[in-house]
Short mmCIF file of C-alpha atoms in Angstrom, two decimals:
data_model
loop_
_atom_site.label_atom_id
_atom_site.label_comp_id
_atom_site.label_asym_id
_atom_site.label_seq_id
_atom_site.Cartn_x
_atom_site.Cartn_y
_atom_site.Cartn_z
CA MET A 1235 89.11 63.16 86.76
CA MET A 1236 86.32 65.15 84.95
CA LYS A 1237 87.67 67.88 82.70
CA LEU A 1238 86.87 71.27 84.19
CA GLU A 1239 84.89 73.95 82.23
CA ARG A 1240 85.47 77.76 83.04
CA PRO A 1241 81.90 79.08 83.59
CA GLU A 1242 81.29 81.59 80.95
CA GLY A 1243 78.73 81.75 78.13
CA GLN A 1244 76.70 78.76 76.91
CA VAL A 1245 77.08 75.54 78.76
CA PRO A 1246 78.16 73.16 75.91
CA LEU A 1247 75.65 70.54 74.92
CA ASP A 1248 77.95 67.71 76.16
CA SER A 1249 78.87 69.16 79.07
CA PRO A 1250 78.15 67.28 82.41
CA PHE A 1251 77.85 70.52 84.28
CA TYR A 1252 74.59 71.64 82.83
CA ILE A 1253 71.84 71.02 85.48
CA ASP A 1254 68.15 70.35 84.42
CA ARG A 1255 65.44 72.35 86.23
CA PRO A 1256 62.49 70.13 85.92
CA PRO A 1257 60.07 70.35 84.54
CA ILE A 1258 61.39 73.19 82.31
CA GLU A 1259 63.53 71.02 79.89
CA THR A 1260 60.69 68.58 79.39
CA ASP A 1261 58.12 71.29 78.89
CA CYS A 1262 60.11 73.06 76.30
CA TYR A 1263 60.98 69.65 74.50
CA GLU A 1264 57.20 68.85 74.20
CA ALA A 1265 56.12 72.42 73.18
CA ILE A 1266 58.58 72.72 70.49
CA ALA A 1267 57.46 69.54 68.83
CA GLN A 1268 54.04 71.16 68.11
CA PRO A 1269 53.03 72.98 64.99
CA ASN A 1270 53.14 77.01 65.37
CA ALA A 1271 55.14 76.75 68.77
CA LEU A 1272 56.08 79.59 70.46
CA ILE A 1273 58.43 79.55 73.68
CA ARG A 1274 59.50 82.61 75.54
CA ILE A 1275 62.34 82.35 77.92
CA LYS A 1276 62.88 85.15 80.51
CA ALA A 1277 65.63 85.32 82.90
CA PRO A 1278 68.34 87.70 84.26
CA ARG A 1279 71.81 87.78 82.51
CA GLN A 1280 73.94 84.60 83.33
CA MET A 1281 70.91 82.52 84.51
CA GLY A 1282 71.14 79.80 81.59
CA LYS A 1283 68.92 81.06 78.82
CA SER A 1284 71.05 80.72 76.14
CA SER A 1285 72.21 77.30 77.34
CA LEU A 1286 68.51 76.09 77.57
CA MET A 1287 67.67 77.51 73.82
CA SER A 1288 70.78 75.65 72.50
CA ARG A 1289 69.21 72.35 73.95
CA ILE A 1290 65.88 73.10 72.49
CA LEU A 1291 67.29 73.78 69.10
CA HIS A 1292 69.49 70.53 69.38
CA ARG A 1293 66.33 68.50 70.46
CA SER A 1294 64.59 69.81 67.30
CA ILE A 1295 67.49 68.80 64.95
CA GLN A 1296 67.43 65.42 66.59
CA GLN A 1297 63.83 65.15 65.60
CA GLY A 1298 64.35 65.98 62.05
CA ASP A 1299 63.56 69.69 62.19
CA ARG A 1300 65.94 72.62 60.59
CA ALA A 1301 67.26 75.09 63.17
CA ALA A 1302 68.60 78.55 63.14
CA TYR A 1303 70.01 80.73 65.95
CA LEU A 1304 70.19 84.39 66.00
CA ASN A 1305 72.04 86.47 68.81
CA PHE A 1306 70.85 89.99 68.49
CA GLN A 1307 73.94 91.28 70.35
CA LEU A 1308 75.61 90.69 66.79
CA ALA A 1309 73.44 92.97 65.16
CA ASP A 1310 75.44 96.08 64.01
CA SER A 1311 73.98 99.45 65.85
CA ASP A 1312 73.41 101.21 62.46
CA LEU A 1313 71.16 98.27 61.46
CA LEU A 1314 68.89 99.04 64.35
CA SER A 1315 68.33 102.61 63.38
CA SER A 1316 66.11 101.42 60.30
CA LEU A 1317 63.30 98.94 60.12
CA ASP A 1318 64.12 98.00 56.71
CA SER A 1319 67.86 97.49 57.03
CA PHE A 1320 67.25 95.58 60.21
CA LEU A 1321 64.65 93.24 58.66
CA GLN A 1322 67.01 92.57 55.51
CA TRP A 1323 69.71 91.81 58.17
CA PHE A 1324 67.35 89.49 60.03
CA CYS A 1325 66.30 87.68 56.89
CA ALA A 1326 69.86 87.10 55.54
CA SER A 1327 70.93 85.91 58.84
CA VAL A 1328 68.45 83.39 58.93
CA ALA A 1329 69.19 82.16 55.31
CA GLU A 1330 72.89 81.95 56.19
CA GLU A 1331 72.13 79.79 59.16
CA LEU A 1332 70.21 77.44 56.78
CA ASP A 1333 73.19 77.48 54.21
CA LEU A 1334 70.67 79.15 51.78
CA GLU A 1335 71.58 82.18 49.46
CA GLU A 1336 70.35 85.34 50.55
CA ASN A 1337 68.16 86.12 47.57
CA LEU A 1338 67.23 89.25 49.03
CA GLU A 1339 67.26 91.07 45.67
CA LYS A 1340 64.37 88.94 44.42
CA TYR A 1341 62.16 89.30 47.36
CA TRP A 1342 62.87 92.82 48.37
CA LYS A 1343 61.54 94.67 45.45
CA GLY A 1344 58.38 96.64 44.81
CA VAL A 1345 56.09 99.32 46.90
CA LEU A 1346 55.35 96.68 49.55
CA GLY A 1347 56.47 97.90 53.09
CA SER A 1348 59.52 96.27 54.84
CA ASN A 1349 57.07 94.10 57.08
CA ARG A 1350 55.53 92.65 53.96
CA LYS A 1351 58.68 92.16 52.21
CA CYS A 1352 60.00 90.16 55.27
CA THR A 1353 56.90 88.17 55.33
CA LYS A 1354 57.18 87.28 51.73
CA TYR A 1355 60.69 86.33 52.06
CA PHE A 1356 59.80 83.76 54.88
CA LYS A 1357 56.94 82.29 53.17
CA LYS A 1358 57.63 82.25 49.59
CA TYR A 1359 61.71 81.75 50.00
CA LEU A 1360 62.41 80.26 53.61
CA LEU A 1361 59.65 78.25 54.55
CA SER A 1362 58.96 76.90 51.13
CA SER A 1363 62.57 75.73 50.61
CA LEU A 1364 62.42 73.48 53.83
CA GLU A 1365 60.54 70.26 53.80
CA THR A 1366 60.69 69.95 57.77
CA PRO A 1367 59.86 72.66 60.44
CA LEU A 1368 61.92 75.65 61.06
CA VAL A 1369 62.67 76.24 64.79
CA LEU A 1370 64.16 80.01 64.98
CA GLY A 1371 66.03 80.77 68.27
CA LEU A 1372 66.11 84.43 68.83
CA ASP A 1373 68.49 85.22 71.54
CA GLU A 1374 69.03 88.54 73.52
CA VAL A 1375 66.07 90.36 71.78
CA ASP A 1376 66.48 92.96 74.68
CA ARG A 1377 68.88 94.71 72.27
CA VAL A 1378 65.84 95.56 70.10
CA PHE A 1379 63.96 97.08 73.00
CA GLN A 1380 66.45 100.12 72.86
CA HIS A 1381 64.97 100.99 69.54
CA PRO A 1382 61.06 101.28 69.87
CA GLU A 1383 60.45 102.58 66.19
CA VAL A 1384 62.07 98.98 65.20
CA ALA A 1385 60.99 97.00 67.95
CA VAL A 1386 57.03 97.75 67.71
CA ASP A 1387 57.22 96.60 63.92
CA PHE A 1388 59.31 93.74 64.50
CA PHE A 1389 57.69 92.15 67.35
CA GLY A 1390 54.27 92.93 65.74
CA LEU A 1391 55.67 90.98 62.94
CA LEU A 1392 56.68 87.90 64.89
CA ARG A 1393 53.02 87.89 66.47
CA ALA A 1394 51.22 88.21 63.21
CA TRP A 1395 53.25 85.17 61.89
CA HIS A 1396 52.38 83.29 65.05
CA GLU A 1397 48.48 84.14 64.32
CA GLU A 1398 48.78 83.22 60.73
CA GLY A 1399 50.13 79.62 62.07
CA LYS A 1400 46.77 78.89 63.73
CA ASN A 1401 45.38 78.41 60.13
CA GLN A 1402 47.78 78.32 57.30
CA PRO A 1403 50.04 75.17 57.16
CA ILE A 1404 53.08 77.21 55.76
CA TRP A 1405 53.36 79.18 58.68
CA GLN A 1406 52.78 76.29 61.18
CA LYS A 1407 56.30 75.07 59.95
CA LEU A 1408 57.78 78.18 61.84
CA ARG A 1409 58.48 77.60 65.34
CA LEU A 1410 60.05 80.28 67.60
CA VAL A 1411 62.04 80.45 70.78
CA ILE A 1412 62.62 83.98 72.05
CA SER A 1413 64.87 84.87 75.01
CA HIS A 1414 65.22 88.05 76.87
CA SER A 1415 66.35 89.60 80.27
CA LYS A 1416 64.38 92.81 80.53
CA GLU A 1417 60.78 93.52 81.18
CA VAL A 1418 59.15 94.67 77.92
CA TYR A 1419 58.77 98.45 78.51
CA ILE A 1420 58.31 99.37 75.02
CA PRO A 1421 54.55 100.30 74.24
CA LEU A 1422 53.48 97.24 72.54
CA ASN A 1423 49.84 96.74 71.56
CA ILE A 1424 48.54 93.78 73.51
CA ASN A 1425 47.36 92.29 70.36
CA GLN A 1426 50.43 92.75 68.41
CA SER A 1427 53.02 91.44 70.95
CA PRO A 1428 54.57 87.86 71.07
CA PHE A 1429 55.17 88.48 74.85
CA ASN A 1430 51.65 87.46 75.83
CA VAL A 1431 51.35 84.44 73.94
CA GLY A 1432 52.99 80.91 73.65
CA ILE A 1433 54.61 79.13 76.54
CA PRO A 1434 56.29 81.58 78.93
CA ILE A 1435 59.35 80.08 80.59
CA GLU A 1436 60.88 81.99 83.66
CA LEU A 1437 64.35 80.28 84.63
CA PRO A 1438 64.36 80.03 88.61
CA GLU A 1439 67.71 80.01 90.73
CA LEU A 1440 69.05 76.75 91.40
CA THR A 1441 67.52 74.72 94.46
CA ARG A 1442 69.59 73.54 97.34
CA SER A 1443 69.36 70.02 96.03
CA GLN A 1444 70.57 71.13 92.44
CA VAL A 1445 73.42 73.03 94.12
CA GLN A 1446 74.35 69.70 95.64
CA GLU A 1447 74.08 67.81 92.47
CA LEU A 1448 76.56 70.45 90.75
CA VAL A 1449 78.88 69.97 94.00
CA ASP A 1450 78.68 66.27 93.31
CA ARG A 1451 79.64 66.83 89.70
CA TYR A 1452 82.70 69.05 90.40
CA GLY A 1453 83.94 66.26 92.68
CA VAL A 1454 84.71 68.91 95.57
CA ASN A 1455 84.30 67.67 99.25
CA LEU A 1456 81.89 70.05 100.95
CA SER A 1457 79.80 69.33 104.01
CA ASP A 1458 75.91 69.96 104.06
CA THR A 1459 76.80 73.23 106.03
CA ASP A 1460 79.19 74.35 103.31
CA GLY A 1461 76.17 73.84 100.76
CA ASP A 1462 73.94 75.92 103.04
CA ARG A 1463 76.86 78.68 103.14
CA ILE A 1464 76.85 78.74 99.36
CA MET A 1465 72.74 79.13 99.12
CA GLU A 1466 73.12 82.12 101.85
CA MET A 1467 75.93 83.86 100.00
CA LEU A 1468 75.23 83.14 96.43
CA GLY A 1469 71.36 82.68 96.51
CA GLY A 1470 71.48 79.42 93.95
CA HIS A 1471 72.49 81.79 90.94
CA PRO A 1472 73.71 79.23 88.48
CA TYR A 1473 76.88 81.39 87.43
CA LEU A 1474 77.77 82.34 90.67
CA VAL A 1475 77.55 78.89 92.32
CA GLN A 1476 79.49 77.54 89.17
CA MET A 1477 82.28 79.82 89.22
CA ALA A 1478 82.72 79.13 93.08
CA LEU A 1479 82.86 75.35 92.52
CA TYR A 1480 85.28 75.66 89.40
CA ARG A 1481 87.49 77.51 91.70
CA ILE A 1482 87.35 75.37 94.44
CA ALA A 1483 87.98 72.20 92.06
CA LYS A 1484 90.64 73.87 90.00
CA ASP A 1485 92.87 75.92 92.50
CA ASN A 1486 91.83 73.86 95.53
CA THR A 1487 90.50 77.30 97.36
CA ARG A 1488 88.99 76.84 100.69
CA LEU A 1489 85.21 77.63 100.59
CA GLU A 1490 85.66 79.83 103.72
CA GLU A 1491 88.37 81.93 102.00
CA LEU A 1492 86.52 82.26 98.68
CA LEU A 1493 83.19 83.51 100.22
CA GLN A 1494 84.99 85.97 102.55
CA VAL A 1495 86.51 87.86 99.75
CA ALA A 1496 83.77 87.42 97.13
CA PRO A 1497 81.90 90.85 97.80
CA THR A 1498 85.21 92.53 97.38
CA GLU A 1499 87.37 93.94 94.40
CA GLU A 1500 89.60 90.91 95.19
CA GLY A 1501 87.00 88.20 94.64
CA ILE A 1502 86.16 86.13 91.75
CA TYR A 1503 83.08 88.22 90.94
CA TYR A 1504 84.90 91.49 90.45
CA ASN A 1505 83.64 91.57 86.69
CA HIS A 1506 79.90 90.50 87.24
CA LEU A 1507 79.64 92.88 90.28
CA ARG A 1508 81.06 96.04 88.51
CA ARG A 1509 78.56 95.43 85.45
CA HIS A 1510 75.71 95.47 87.82
CA LEU A 1511 77.44 98.49 89.43
CA SER A 1512 77.88 100.43 86.41
CA ASN A 1513 74.27 99.73 85.25
CA LEU A 1514 72.87 100.84 88.64
CA GLU A 1515 74.96 104.13 88.61
CA SER A 1516 73.19 105.12 85.27
CA ASP A 1517 69.80 105.10 86.96
CA GLY A 1518 69.20 107.26 90.12
CA LYS A 1519 65.86 105.85 91.07
CA LEU A 1520 67.01 102.44 90.50
CA THR A 1521 70.12 103.25 92.76
CA SER A 1522 67.89 104.83 95.23
CA ALA A 1523 65.41 101.85 95.28
CA PHE A 1524 68.09 99.09 95.59
CA GLN A 1525 69.72 101.08 98.56
CA GLU A 1526 66.56 100.92 100.52
CA VAL A 1527 66.44 97.24 99.52
CA ILE A 1528 69.94 96.49 100.90
CA ALA A 1529 69.53 98.47 103.86
CA SER A 1530 66.42 96.48 105.04
CA GLN A 1531 66.88 93.21 106.98
CA GLU A 1532 63.35 92.47 105.94
CA PRO A 1533 61.48 92.23 102.53
CA ILE A 1534 60.17 95.67 101.60
CA GLU A 1535 57.96 97.00 99.04
CA ILE A 1536 59.46 99.61 96.43
CA ALA A 1537 57.85 101.26 93.27
CA SER A 1538 56.74 98.53 90.92
CA ASP A 1539 58.85 99.74 88.00
CA GLU A 1540 61.95 99.72 90.09
CA ALA A 1541 61.06 96.30 91.59
CA PHE A 1542 60.75 94.67 88.28
CA LYS A 1543 63.76 96.30 86.74
CA LEU A 1544 65.91 95.13 89.63
CA ARG A 1545 64.34 91.79 89.35
CA SER A 1546 65.30 91.71 85.57
CA MET A 1547 68.96 92.55 86.48
CA GLY A 1548 68.92 89.58 88.86
CA LEU A 1549 69.55 91.66 91.78
CA VAL A 1550 66.62 90.92 93.71
CA LYS A 1551 63.87 88.28 94.05
CA PHE A 1552 60.20 88.66 95.14
CA GLN A 1553 58.43 87.71 98.03
CA GLY A 1554 54.90 88.55 97.61
CA ASN A 1555 54.89 92.18 96.56
CA ALA A 1556 58.09 92.85 98.45
CA VAL A 1557 61.56 92.39 97.38
CA LEU A 1558 64.71 91.49 98.90
CA PRO A 1559 68.50 90.94 97.69
CA LEU A 1560 68.98 87.62 95.68
CA CYS A 1561 71.70 86.98 97.85
CA GLU A 1562 74.08 88.20 100.75
CA LEU A 1563 76.99 88.78 97.93
CA TYR A 1564 74.90 91.54 96.30
CA ARG A 1565 73.55 93.05 100.04
CA ILE A 1566 77.44 93.19 101.24
CA TYR A 1567 78.94 94.37 97.91
CA PHE A 1568 76.65 96.98 97.10
CA ARG A 1569 76.02 98.36 100.57
CA ASP A 1570 79.71 99.33 100.65
CA ARG A 1571 79.62 100.84 97.27
CA LEU A 1572 76.32 102.59 96.55
CA ASP A 1573 76.87 105.87 98.34
CA THR A 1574 74.75 108.31 96.14
CA LYS A 1575 72.82 109.62 98.84
CA THR A 1576 76.08 111.08 100.50
CA GLN A 1577 76.73 112.89 97.34
CA THR A 1578 75.49 116.57 97.05
CA GLY A 1579 72.99 116.78 94.29
CA GLN A 1580 71.06 113.66 95.23
CA ASN A 1581 68.55 115.47 97.23
CA PRO A 1582 68.28 119.31 97.45
CA PRO A 1583 69.96 120.43 100.88
CA GLN A 1584 67.41 122.16 103.28
CA GLU A 1585 69.67 123.15 106.04
CA SER A 1586 73.28 123.40 106.83
CA ALA A 1587 74.66 122.53 110.35
CA LEU A 1588 77.60 121.60 112.52
CA ALA A 1589 76.84 118.26 113.85
CA ALA A 1590 78.20 114.91 115.31
CA VAL A 1591 77.98 112.08 113.12
CA VAL A 1592 78.30 108.29 114.48
CA PHE A 1593 78.76 105.37 112.28
CA THR A 1594 78.68 101.91 113.75
CA ASP A 1595 79.80 98.64 111.84
CA VAL A 1596 80.24 94.97 113.16
CA VAL A 1597 83.59 93.32 113.29
CA ASP A 1598 84.09 90.44 110.69
CA SER A 1599 80.39 90.76 109.62
CA THR A 1600 80.85 89.10 106.25
CA LYS A 1601 82.43 86.03 107.73
CA LYS A 1602 79.88 85.97 110.39
CA MET A 1603 77.09 86.35 107.81
CA VAL A 1604 78.48 83.65 105.76
CA ALA A 1605 78.89 81.07 108.74
CA ASN A 1606 75.30 81.52 109.91
CA GLN A 1607 73.03 84.19 108.25
CA LYS A 1608 70.00 83.57 110.27
CA ARG A 1609 71.82 83.84 113.64
CA MET A 1610 73.87 86.76 112.65
CA LEU A 1611 70.68 88.74 111.66
CA GLU A 1612 69.12 87.72 114.98
CA CYS A 1613 72.20 89.09 116.79
CA LEU A 1614 72.22 92.37 114.74
CA LYS A 1615 68.55 92.76 115.61
CA ARG A 1616 69.34 92.29 119.35
CA ASP A 1617 72.21 94.74 119.54
CA PHE A 1618 70.43 97.25 117.36
CA ARG A 1619 67.55 97.31 119.57
CA LEU A 1620 69.93 98.05 122.71
CA MET A 1621 71.86 100.69 120.77
CA GLN A 1622 68.53 102.50 119.80
CA THR A 1623 67.37 102.59 123.32
CA ILE A 1624 70.74 104.02 124.35
CA CYS A 1625 70.72 106.56 121.62
CA GLN A 1626 67.23 107.85 122.73
CA ASP A 1627 68.59 108.62 126.25
CA TYR A 1628 71.10 111.05 124.57
CA GLN A 1629 68.71 112.65 122.08
CA GLY A 1630 70.32 111.01 119.12
CA GLN A 1631 68.55 110.26 115.79
CA VAL A 1632 69.12 107.02 114.16
CA LEU A 1633 68.88 107.94 110.22
CA LYS A 1634 69.68 104.80 108.79
CA ASN A 1635 70.21 101.10 109.18
CA MET A 1636 73.32 100.36 107.07
CA GLY A 1637 72.94 96.52 107.04
CA ASP A 1638 75.46 95.73 109.75
CA GLY A 1639 75.68 99.26 111.18
CA LEU A 1640 73.76 102.43 112.11
CA LEU A 1641 74.22 105.95 111.00
CA ILE A 1642 73.13 108.30 113.91
CA TYR A 1643 72.93 111.96 114.17
CA PHE A 1644 73.82 114.06 117.30
CA GLN A 1645 73.41 117.92 117.63
CA SER A 1646 75.88 117.72 120.52
CA ALA A 1647 79.52 116.00 120.14
CA VAL A 1648 79.71 115.46 123.96
CA LYS A 1649 76.40 113.41 123.92
CA ALA A 1650 77.69 111.47 120.98
CA VAL A 1651 80.58 110.27 122.63
CA GLU A 1652 78.64 109.52 125.85
CA CYS A 1653 76.16 107.66 123.95
CA ALA A 1654 78.80 105.59 122.15
CA ARG A 1655 80.68 104.84 125.39
CA ASP A 1656 77.49 103.67 126.79
CA MET A 1657 76.54 101.41 123.88
CA GLN A 1658 79.99 99.78 124.05
CA THR A 1659 79.78 99.14 127.80
CA ALA A 1660 76.22 97.83 127.60
CA ILE A 1661 77.02 95.57 124.82
CA ALA A 1662 80.18 94.14 126.37
CA ALA A 1663 78.49 93.55 129.72
CA ARG A 1664 75.62 91.60 128.09
CA SER A 1665 78.23 89.58 126.13
CA VAL A 1666 79.68 87.85 129.22
CA ASN A 1667 76.27 85.65 129.55
CA LEU A 1668 76.10 84.96 125.76
CA ASP A 1669 77.64 82.11 123.92
CA ALA A 1670 80.64 82.92 121.87
CA THR A 1671 78.91 82.37 118.51
CA GLU A 1672 76.23 85.16 119.72
CA VAL A 1673 78.73 87.76 120.46
CA LEU A 1674 79.09 90.74 118.06
CA GLU A 1675 81.70 93.30 118.51
CA HIS A 1676 80.91 96.60 117.04
CA ARG A 1677 83.41 99.50 116.02
CA ILE A 1678 82.16 103.03 116.26
CA GLY A 1679 83.55 106.15 114.48
CA ILE A 1680 82.70 109.91 115.41
CA HIS A 1681 83.19 113.04 113.56
CA VAL A 1682 82.03 116.58 114.17
CA GLY A 1683 81.65 118.68 110.52
CA ASP A 1684 79.42 120.86 108.64
CA VAL A 1685 76.74 118.60 107.03
CA LEU A 1686 73.71 119.31 104.93
CA LEU A 1687 70.40 118.12 106.44
CA SER A 1688 68.09 116.83 103.64
CA GLU A 1689 64.74 115.02 103.82
CA GLY A 1690 65.78 113.18 107.10
CA ASP A 1691 69.40 112.43 105.88
CA VAL A 1692 72.67 114.05 106.39
CA LEU A 1693 75.00 114.63 103.52
CA GLY A 1694 78.59 116.09 103.13
CA THR A 1695 82.39 115.44 103.77
CA GLY A 1696 81.64 115.33 107.44
CA VAL A 1697 79.34 112.01 106.91
CA ASN A 1698 82.17 110.52 104.57
CA ILE A 1699 84.79 110.97 107.39
CA ALA A 1700 82.72 109.63 110.12
CA ALA A 1701 81.98 106.24 107.78
CA ARG A 1702 85.73 105.96 107.36
CA LEU A 1703 86.62 106.54 111.07
CA GLN A 1704 84.64 103.29 112.30
CA SER A 1705 87.11 101.00 110.29
CA LYS A 1706 89.96 102.60 112.42
CA ALA A 1707 88.37 101.90 115.73
CA ASN A 1708 89.32 98.64 117.65
CA PRO A 1709 87.01 95.99 117.95
CA GLY A 1710 84.44 97.03 120.57
CA GLY A 1711 86.21 100.56 120.53
CA ILE A 1712 85.43 104.13 119.47
CA CYS A 1713 87.47 106.41 116.96
CA ILE A 1714 87.17 109.93 116.88
CA SER A 1715 88.67 112.72 114.81
CA GLN A 1716 90.70 115.90 116.08
CA MET A 1717 87.48 118.01 116.06
CA VAL A 1718 85.39 115.65 118.32
CA TYR A 1719 88.50 115.49 120.75
CA ASP A 1720 88.86 119.18 121.00
CA THR A 1721 85.25 119.73 121.38
CA VAL A 1722 84.79 116.99 124.28
CA LYS A 1723 87.93 116.92 126.10
CA ASP A 1724 87.14 119.77 128.67
CA HIS A 1725 83.62 118.23 129.10
CA LEU A 1726 84.30 114.45 129.60
CA SER A 1727 86.95 112.43 131.62
CA LEU A 1728 88.19 110.90 128.45
CA SER A 1729 91.39 108.70 128.16
CA VAL A 1730 92.64 108.54 124.46
CA GLU A 1731 95.44 106.96 122.28
CA ASP A 1732 96.88 109.41 119.62
CA MET A 1733 96.86 107.69 116.39
CA GLY A 1734 98.54 110.37 114.40
CA LEU A 1735 97.46 111.70 111.04
CA GLN A 1736 95.73 109.18 108.94
CA GLU A 1737 94.80 108.84 105.38
CA LEU A 1738 91.19 108.09 105.00
CA LYS A 1739 89.74 106.48 101.58
CA GLY A 1740 88.04 109.21 99.56
CA ILE A 1741 89.40 112.18 101.62
CA HIS A 1742 92.11 114.30 100.05
CA TYR A 1743 93.93 115.09 103.03
CA ARG A 1744 95.02 113.54 106.38
CA VAL A 1745 93.06 113.33 109.50
CA GLN A 1746 93.96 113.39 113.07
CA LEU A 1747 92.54 110.48 114.93
CA TYR A 1748 92.14 109.34 118.48
CA GLN A 1749 91.31 105.95 119.93
CA VAL A 1750 89.21 106.21 122.84
CA LYS A 1751 90.44 103.99 125.76
CA PRO A 1752 87.96 101.76 127.71
#
């Protein structure tokens, strides 16, 4: 049996689990063999940039070149605060990779600026000491983007060396491979940037056939339908796919079980998802933009800066000028955790009111989405159209599509409950004539509370409680709070089951709940 490798970091050169993405590898191997080569590899994290770079450097060594690899994540923070200190670290690190003495004291003297000293060090010392070309791999250069005062000069220096290589044989010996994840937002002069010259390489997600090749290499027994489920849930992301196959092969985990918990804190992608969540929560505009993306069932257009930043993070993919989540894993996980719009301070409140808030949600939505995403989306659209039509009859306002649920606002608790009952009755009646695979069961939660109306949205604790109530409802049922029951019991013929005081996530006190009987 083939030895398994835990998917983390670079894929080793001799690993059977590295998948070529033609024609990328061939193009890179051909390009790096040319004098004055410059290859730029751009892709989100964990997409295989370092693995590709290591193979380019290895191919160069095989053809007789010298190679040096620098990961800029290893540069101490204090070095990045000074151009002179950073360039000395850069020069010394390359020399160390080549097993040469630092020799900085000889070439870092005089009144010449730091860029000139660095240039002299490479030209008079490093390149002159080598009889063969030097292939220099610069990984994770995003780290330098955070320090514009260093970045502008450093990247301008690399561009100048590349330009010198068009005419001077000594600089033709230097061949660069640069990798980065983020868009280049630092203000680089177009004529002084290495990011608009050379060979651009953007690493795509794995195709369906490439995922199948990985399945075969891991030796796991998956059907074609299983392969389609992997693509729907994980989107061909190399790390996500490899981690799933590794777990299936190593622990004999069933794919259905793995995918069902994947978008939860219990799943195997916990650290990966939490890293993305932390990055999103540090940028309010980015969070708001991504909320729009994951709430829509169709590709949507958002501000171009946010679109490219989200793509740089690997959270979305483009479809024309519009974007959509890279995979259902991200849609499901972040839909449940990005709740910034229900936090006061996100948008200035305009009006406070006592209102009825209704949340709907589909039972086992994750499982149904994994089983057949296309069918699930069609069924959702069908039920949402029916629910929205009924909602209009009771003067309800649908504020948001929450992916597999709706957020609805009513001024009247009586109308909210009547509307919810009619929704469930209509859905159940229509389900009688549907195939079992096309039937969706919805849970509905209703709460009356003081909410803030702001720019077409509702905010506040009342909204949070309603969101929690739907999870307490029976499939096809309705769960209401004490305040709703007290408001409607004298106006509606209502049969309820007392659920007692219940603890709700994120609410510091227990809430009395009732299950509305059919």
